[in-house]
Amino acid sequence: EVQLVETGGGLIQPGGSLRVSCAASGFTVSSHYMGWVRQAPGQGLEWVSVIYAGGHTSYPDSVKGRFTISRDNAKNTLYLQMNSLRAEDTAVYYCATNYESSGYYSFDYWGQGTLVTVSS
Amino acid sequence: QSALTQPRSVSGSPGQSVTISCTGTSSDVGDYDYVSWYQQHPGKAPKLMIYDVTKRPSGVPDRFSGSKSGNTGSLTISGLQAEDEADYYCCSYVGYYSLVFGGGTTLTVL
């Protein structure tokens, strides 16, 4: 059974750094398209980053240069390193993957999300 | 990259059909057949309902269908049921390995 479990969220001051993790089971992280999507309180979904099976990564301008997506194949875990955090980064961060559907550009399995709050 | 445009809300009665639109540009929705749709109930993670414009993941009822015309993608839900009441988001590939979501649409089943 495919499962994604995010951890690492919490309260962080503006300008600080935080790393959230996504432990995967039931499939191999390195073989699938994976990404992070966030949702600010009461707002819509926003794409944050993706990593392709081949290792290529991509980010929107809103987080480019501040956030880094990576994976640990031995731990079968996806990470999102967030630096220079701003109040507008406050959101629930979801980890997601494309496991059964076509190879890219959609996510058919999601974690439960982890809340990141940026505030002084 | 600007968010795709969706109506803020739509509504329908049980048994009826509703269509939610998702308007982009010739650089995103109009240029790629990679529009997907997600359903999200309050407090829950999103669920994939349609991918690659028209394809349904296993387990999604065939009451849900997707289409695209020009720069606008559409999600149609036929035979509305109470459990379809949720927020719906479209998403499109926009090139250069990137994605963009729509602003979301709240579906109310009257």
JSON list of C-alpha atoms in Angstrom, two decimals, chain A residues 32-106:
[
{"chain": "A", "resi": 32, "resn": "HIS", "atom": "CA", "xyz": [8.65, 8.29, -9.35]},
{"chain": "A", "resi": 33, "resn": "TYR", "atom": "CA", "xyz": [7.75, 11.91, -10.04]},
{"chain": "A", "resi": 34, "resn": "MET", "atom": "CA", "xyz": [7.28, 13.58, -6.66]},
{"chain": "A", "resi": 35, "resn": "GLY", "atom": "CA", "xyz": [6.48, 17.07, -5.45]},
{"chain": "A", "resi": 36, "resn": "TRP", "atom": "CA", "xyz": [5.40, 19.46, -2.75]},
{"chain": "A", "resi": 37, "resn": "VAL", "atom": "CA", "xyz": [2.16, 21.46, -2.85]},
{"chain": "A", "resi": 38, "resn": "ARG", "atom": "CA", "xyz": [1.16, 23.98, -0.18]},
{"chain": "A", "resi": 39, "resn": "GLN", "atom": "CA", "xyz": [-2.09, 25.52, 0.99]},
{"chain": "A", "resi": 40, "resn": "ALA", "atom": "CA", "xyz": [-2.18, 28.70, 3.03]},
{"chain": "A", "resi": 41, "resn": "PRO", "atom": "CA", "xyz": [-4.98, 28.91, 5.63]},
{"chain": "A", "resi": 42, "resn": "GLY", "atom": "CA", "xyz": [-8.31, 29.33, 3.84]},
{"chain": "A", "resi": 43, "resn": "GLN", "atom": "CA", "xyz": [-6.60, 29.58, 0.46]},
{"chain": "A", "resi": 44, "resn": "GLY", "atom": "CA", "xyz": [-6.09, 27.44, -2.63]},
{"chain": "A", "resi": 45, "resn": "LEU", "atom": "CA", "xyz": [-3.40, 24.99, -3.67]},
{"chain": "A", "resi": 46, "resn": "GLU", "atom": "CA", "xyz": [0.02, 26.25, -4.78]},
{"chain": "A", "resi": 47, "resn": "TRP", "atom": "CA", "xyz": [2.67, 24.13, -6.46]},
{"chain": "A", "resi": 48, "resn": "VAL", "atom": "CA", "xyz": [6.02, 24.42, -4.62]},
{"chain": "A", "resi": 49, "resn": "SER", "atom": "CA", "xyz": [8.46, 22.01, -6.23]},
{"chain": "A", "resi": 50, "resn": "VAL", "atom": "CA", "xyz": [8.91, 18.77, -8.15]},
{"chain": "A", "resi": 51, "resn": "ILE", "atom": "CA", "xyz": [11.67, 16.23, -8.60]},
{"chain": "A", "resi": 52, "resn": "TYR", "atom": "CA", "xyz": [11.68, 13.87, -11.55]},
{"chain": "A", "resi": 53, "resn": "ALA", "atom": "CA", "xyz": [12.79, 10.25, -11.38]},
{"chain": "A", "resi": 54, "resn": "GLY", "atom": "CA", "xyz": [15.93, 11.28, -13.24]},
{"chain": "A", "resi": 55, "resn": "GLY", "atom": "CA", "xyz": [16.70, 13.91, -10.60]},
{"chain": "A", "resi": 56, "resn": "HIS", "atom": "CA", "xyz": [15.71, 17.13, -12.36]},
{"chain": "A", "resi": 57, "resn": "THR", "atom": "CA", "xyz": [14.07, 19.66, -10.05]},
{"chain": "A", "resi": 58, "resn": "SER", "atom": "CA", "xyz": [11.86, 22.69, -10.61]},
{"chain": "A", "resi": 59, "resn": "TYR", "atom": "CA", "xyz": [10.35, 25.53, -8.55]},
{"chain": "A", "resi": 60, "resn": "PRO", "atom": "CA", "xyz": [8.00, 28.49, -9.06]},
{"chain": "A", "resi": 61, "resn": "ASP", "atom": "CA", "xyz": [9.49, 31.98, -8.81]},
{"chain": "A", "resi": 62, "resn": "SER", "atom": "CA", "xyz": [7.89, 32.46, -5.36]},
{"chain": "A", "resi": 63, "resn": "VAL", "atom": "CA", "xyz": [10.28, 29.97, -3.73]},
{"chain": "A", "resi": 64, "resn": "LYS", "atom": "CA", "xyz": [13.13, 29.66, -6.26]},
{"chain": "A", "resi": 65, "resn": "GLY", "atom": "CA", "xyz": [16.49, 30.21, -4.57]},
{"chain": "A", "resi": 66, "resn": "ARG", "atom": "CA", "xyz": [15.01, 29.69, -1.08]},
{"chain": "A", "resi": 67, "resn": "PHE", "atom": "CA", "xyz": [13.57, 26.16, -1.20]},
{"chain": "A", "resi": 68, "resn": "THR", "atom": "CA", "xyz": [15.34, 22.94, -2.22]},
{"chain": "A", "resi": 69, "resn": "ILE", "atom": "CA", "xyz": [13.72, 19.58, -2.90]},
{"chain": "A", "resi": 70, "resn": "SER", "atom": "CA", "xyz": [15.78, 16.44, -2.46]},
{"chain": "A", "resi": 71, "resn": "ARG", "atom": "CA", "xyz": [15.45, 12.74, -1.72]},
{"chain": "A", "resi": 72, "resn": "ASP", "atom": "CA", "xyz": [17.32, 10.11, 0.28]},
{"chain": "A", "resi": 73, "resn": "ASN", "atom": "CA", "xyz": [17.07, 6.84, -1.59]},
{"chain": "A", "resi": 74, "resn": "ALA", "atom": "CA", "xyz": [18.34, 4.78, 1.34]},
{"chain": "A", "resi": 75, "resn": "LYS", "atom": "CA", "xyz": [15.66, 6.20, 3.63]},
{"chain": "A", "resi": 76, "resn": "ASN", "atom": "CA", "xyz": [13.05, 6.32, 0.83]},
{"chain": "A", "resi": 77, "resn": "THR", "atom": "CA", "xyz": [12.27, 9.86, 1.95]},
{"chain": "A", "resi": 78, "resn": "LEU", "atom": "CA", "xyz": [11.58, 13.16, 0.19]},
{"chain": "A", "resi": 79, "resn": "TYR", "atom": "CA", "xyz": [12.66, 16.46, 1.74]},
{"chain": "A", "resi": 80, "resn": "LEU", "atom": "CA", "xyz": [11.93, 20.15, 1.33]},
{"chain": "A", "resi": 81, "resn": "GLN", "atom": "CA", "xyz": [14.56, 22.47, 2.76]},
{"chain": "A", "resi": 82, "resn": "MET", "atom": "CA", "xyz": [13.09, 25.94, 3.29]},
{"chain": "A", "resi": 83, "resn": "ASN", "atom": "CA", "xyz": [15.39, 28.91, 3.93]},
{"chain": "A", "resi": 84, "resn": "SER", "atom": "CA", "xyz": [14.76, 32.64, 4.38]},
{"chain": "A", "resi": 85, "resn": "LEU", "atom": "CA", "xyz": [11.19, 31.90, 5.40]},
{"chain": "A", "resi": 86, "resn": "ARG", "atom": "CA", "xyz": [8.55, 34.62, 5.13]},
{"chain": "A", "resi": 87, "resn": "ALA", "atom": "CA", "xyz": [5.12, 35.04, 6.68]},
{"chain": "A", "resi": 88, "resn": "GLU", "atom": "CA", "xyz": [3.57, 34.25, 3.30]},
{"chain": "A", "resi": 89, "resn": "ASP", "atom": "CA", "xyz": [5.17, 30.78, 3.40]},
{"chain": "A", "resi": 90, "resn": "THR", "atom": "CA", "xyz": [2.75, 29.86, 6.21]},
{"chain": "A", "resi": 91, "resn": "ALA", "atom": "CA", "xyz": [0.78, 26.88, 4.92]},
{"chain": "A", "resi": 92, "resn": "VAL", "atom": "CA", "xyz": [0.06, 23.19, 5.11]},
{"chain": "A", "resi": 93, "resn": "TYR", "atom": "CA", "xyz": [2.72, 21.47, 3.03]},
{"chain": "A", "resi": 94, "resn": "TYR", "atom": "CA", "xyz": [1.64, 18.33, 1.20]},
{"chain": "A", "resi": 95, "resn": "CYS", "atom": "CA", "xyz": [3.95, 15.72, -0.27]},
{"chain": "A", "resi": 96, "resn": "ALA", "atom": "CA", "xyz": [2.58, 13.97, -3.35]},
{"chain": "A", "resi": 97, "resn": "THR", "atom": "CA", "xyz": [3.59, 11.47, -6.02]},
{"chain": "A", "resi": 98, "resn": "ASN", "atom": "CA", "xyz": [2.51, 10.08, -9.36]},
{"chain": "A", "resi": 99, "resn": "TYR", "atom": "CA", "xyz": [2.40, 6.35, -8.78]},
{"chain": "A", "resi": 100, "resn": "GLU", "atom": "CA", "xyz": [-0.31, 4.75, -10.92]},
{"chain": "A", "resi": 101, "resn": "SER", "atom": "CA", "xyz": [-1.37, 7.45, -13.39]},
{"chain": "A", "resi": 102, "resn": "SER", "atom": "CA", "xyz": [0.70, 8.75, -16.31]},
{"chain": "A", "resi": 103, "resn": "GLY", "atom": "CA", "xyz": [4.31, 9.45, -15.50]},
{"chain": "A", "resi": 104, "resn": "TYR", "atom": "CA", "xyz": [4.30, 13.18, -14.88]},
{"chain": "A", "resi": 105, "resn": "TYR", "atom": "CA", "xyz": [2.37, 16.38, -14.24]},
{"chain": "A", "resi": 106, "resn": "SER", "atom": "CA", "xyz": [-0.27, 15.03, -11.84]}
]
